[in-house]
Short mmCIF file of C-alpha atoms and ligand atoms in Angstrom, two decimals:
data_model
loop_
_atom_site.label_atom_id
_atom_site.label_comp_id
_atom_site.label_asym_id
_atom_site.label_seq_id
_atom_site.Cartn_x
_atom_site.Cartn_y
_atom_site.Cartn_z
CA UNK A 162 31.01 33.16 -19.91
CA UNK A 163 32.62 30.74 -17.60
CA UNK A 164 30.79 27.89 -16.00
CA UNK A 165 31.73 25.77 -12.95
CA UNK A 166 30.76 22.51 -11.89
CA UNK A 167 28.11 22.78 -9.26
CA UNK A 168 29.48 19.64 -7.43
CA UNK A 169 33.21 20.22 -7.35
CA UNK A 170 33.51 23.76 -8.45
CA UNK A 171 35.87 22.85 -11.34
CA UNK A 172 35.82 25.46 -14.31
CA UNK A 173 34.10 23.78 -17.39
CA UNK A 174 34.35 24.33 -21.08
CA UNK A 175 31.35 26.32 -22.49
CA UNK A 176 30.11 23.34 -24.47
CA UNK A 177 30.73 20.83 -21.56
CA UNK A 178 27.57 18.83 -20.64
CA UNK A 179 29.40 16.85 -17.88
CA UNK A 180 32.20 17.68 -15.51
CA UNK A 181 35.38 16.02 -16.54
CA UNK A 182 36.34 15.67 -12.81
CA UNK A 183 33.48 14.22 -11.18
CA UNK A 184 30.91 13.53 -14.04
CA UNK A 185 28.07 15.66 -12.72
CA UNK A 186 25.81 16.75 -15.56
CA UNK A 187 26.08 20.51 -16.26
CA UNK A 188 22.72 22.11 -17.13
CA UNK A 189 23.78 24.62 -19.71
CA UNK A 190 21.01 27.41 -20.55
CA UNK A 191 21.86 26.83 -24.27
CA UNK A 192 20.96 23.69 -25.99
CA UNK A 193 23.82 21.39 -26.99
CA UNK A 194 24.51 21.43 -30.79
CA UNK A 195 23.12 18.57 -32.35
CA UNK A 196 25.99 18.02 -34.63
CA UNK A 197 28.13 16.95 -31.66
CA UNK A 198 27.59 13.62 -30.41
CA UNK A 199 27.40 13.25 -26.62
CA UNK A 200 26.63 9.59 -26.81
CA UNK A 201 29.90 8.34 -25.29
CA UNK A 202 30.47 5.71 -22.66
CA UNK A 203 31.59 7.46 -19.50
CA UNK A 204 34.33 6.21 -17.54
CA UNK A 205 32.65 7.05 -14.13
CA UNK A 206 29.64 5.23 -13.01
CA UNK A 207 29.64 2.29 -15.42
CA UNK A 208 28.73 -1.23 -14.59
CA UNK A 209 29.83 -3.17 -17.62
CA UNK A 210 30.87 -1.23 -20.63
CA UNK A 211 29.14 2.24 -19.65
CA UNK A 212 26.53 1.85 -22.35
CA UNK A 213 23.40 2.38 -20.00
CA UNK A 214 25.27 5.23 -18.11
CA UNK A 215 26.12 6.81 -21.39
CA UNK A 216 22.66 6.70 -22.69
CA UNK A 217 21.14 7.99 -19.37
CA UNK A 218 23.65 10.91 -19.78
CA UNK A 219 22.99 11.79 -23.09
CA UNK A 220 19.34 11.89 -22.76
CA UNK A 221 19.03 12.88 -19.07
CA UNK A 222 17.44 9.65 -18.17
CA UNK A 223 17.60 7.81 -14.96
CA UNK A 224 20.34 5.24 -15.27
CA UNK A 225 18.55 2.90 -13.10
CA UNK A 226 15.54 2.59 -15.50
CA UNK A 227 17.89 2.24 -18.55
CA UNK A 228 19.54 -0.66 -16.83
CA UNK A 229 16.14 -2.32 -15.83
CA UNK A 230 14.90 -2.00 -19.41
CA UNK A 231 18.05 -3.39 -20.79
CA UNK A 232 17.96 -6.27 -18.58
CA UNK A 233 14.29 -6.97 -19.29
CA UNK A 234 14.93 -6.86 -22.86
CA UNK A 235 17.99 -9.11 -22.56
CA UNK A 236 15.97 -11.65 -20.49
CA UNK A 237 12.55 -11.50 -22.02
CA UNK A 238 13.16 -9.81 -25.39
CA UNK A 239 15.01 -12.73 -27.03
CA UNK A 240 18.17 -11.24 -26.52
CA UNK A 241 17.41 -8.01 -28.06
CA UNK A 242 18.56 -6.10 -25.05
CA UNK A 243 21.66 -8.06 -25.13
CA UNK A 244 22.35 -7.56 -28.91
CA UNK A 245 21.53 -3.73 -28.29
CA UNK A 246 23.82 -3.52 -25.64
CA UNK A 247 26.69 -5.11 -27.76
CA UNK A 248 25.85 -2.93 -30.60
CA UNK A 249 26.14 0.26 -28.58
CA UNK A 250 29.10 -1.10 -26.82
CA UNK A 251 30.81 -1.19 -30.34
CA UNK A 252 29.41 1.99 -31.76
CA UNK A 253 29.64 4.38 -28.75
CA UNK A 254 33.06 5.95 -28.48
CA UNK A 255 34.63 5.99 -24.90
CA UNK A 256 34.65 9.20 -23.05
CA UNK A 257 37.84 11.05 -23.65
CA UNK A 258 40.35 10.56 -20.89
CA UNK A 259 40.76 13.79 -19.01
CA UNK A 260 43.39 13.30 -16.30
CA UNK A 261 45.59 15.93 -14.55
CA UNK A 262 49.28 15.70 -15.61
CA UNK A 263 51.12 13.10 -13.74
CA UNK A 264 52.91 13.96 -10.58
CA UNK A 265 56.65 13.66 -10.78
CA UNK A 266 57.87 10.08 -10.05
CA UNK A 267 59.74 9.74 -6.86
CA UNK A 268 61.66 6.41 -6.42
CA UNK A 269 61.24 4.92 -2.98
CA UNK A 270 64.45 5.11 -0.93
ZN1 ZN B 285 32.65 18.23 -10.88
#
């Protein structure tokens, strides 16, 4: 069964949860297997390292609240938010880069 991005119409892998083209979450009727980590730092929508965006994507949270809580913890939590952010930054893999094949290079005349 093929699924398509509801935002840009790009065909997606059966187990895709996010469109590789535009980053739109894909709501699959089958639950994502727990063995595969979706906790990645997305390349789209990031502000610093993509930690908040990645957490929001993985758990379908609102990224604004993730950022607000992180900042509040960083400011009022004795650096807990900052420390958590740095730890997530280190342990969360970066989203695989999915780019179309490069266009043939044409030297300027
Ligand atoms: Zn898309």
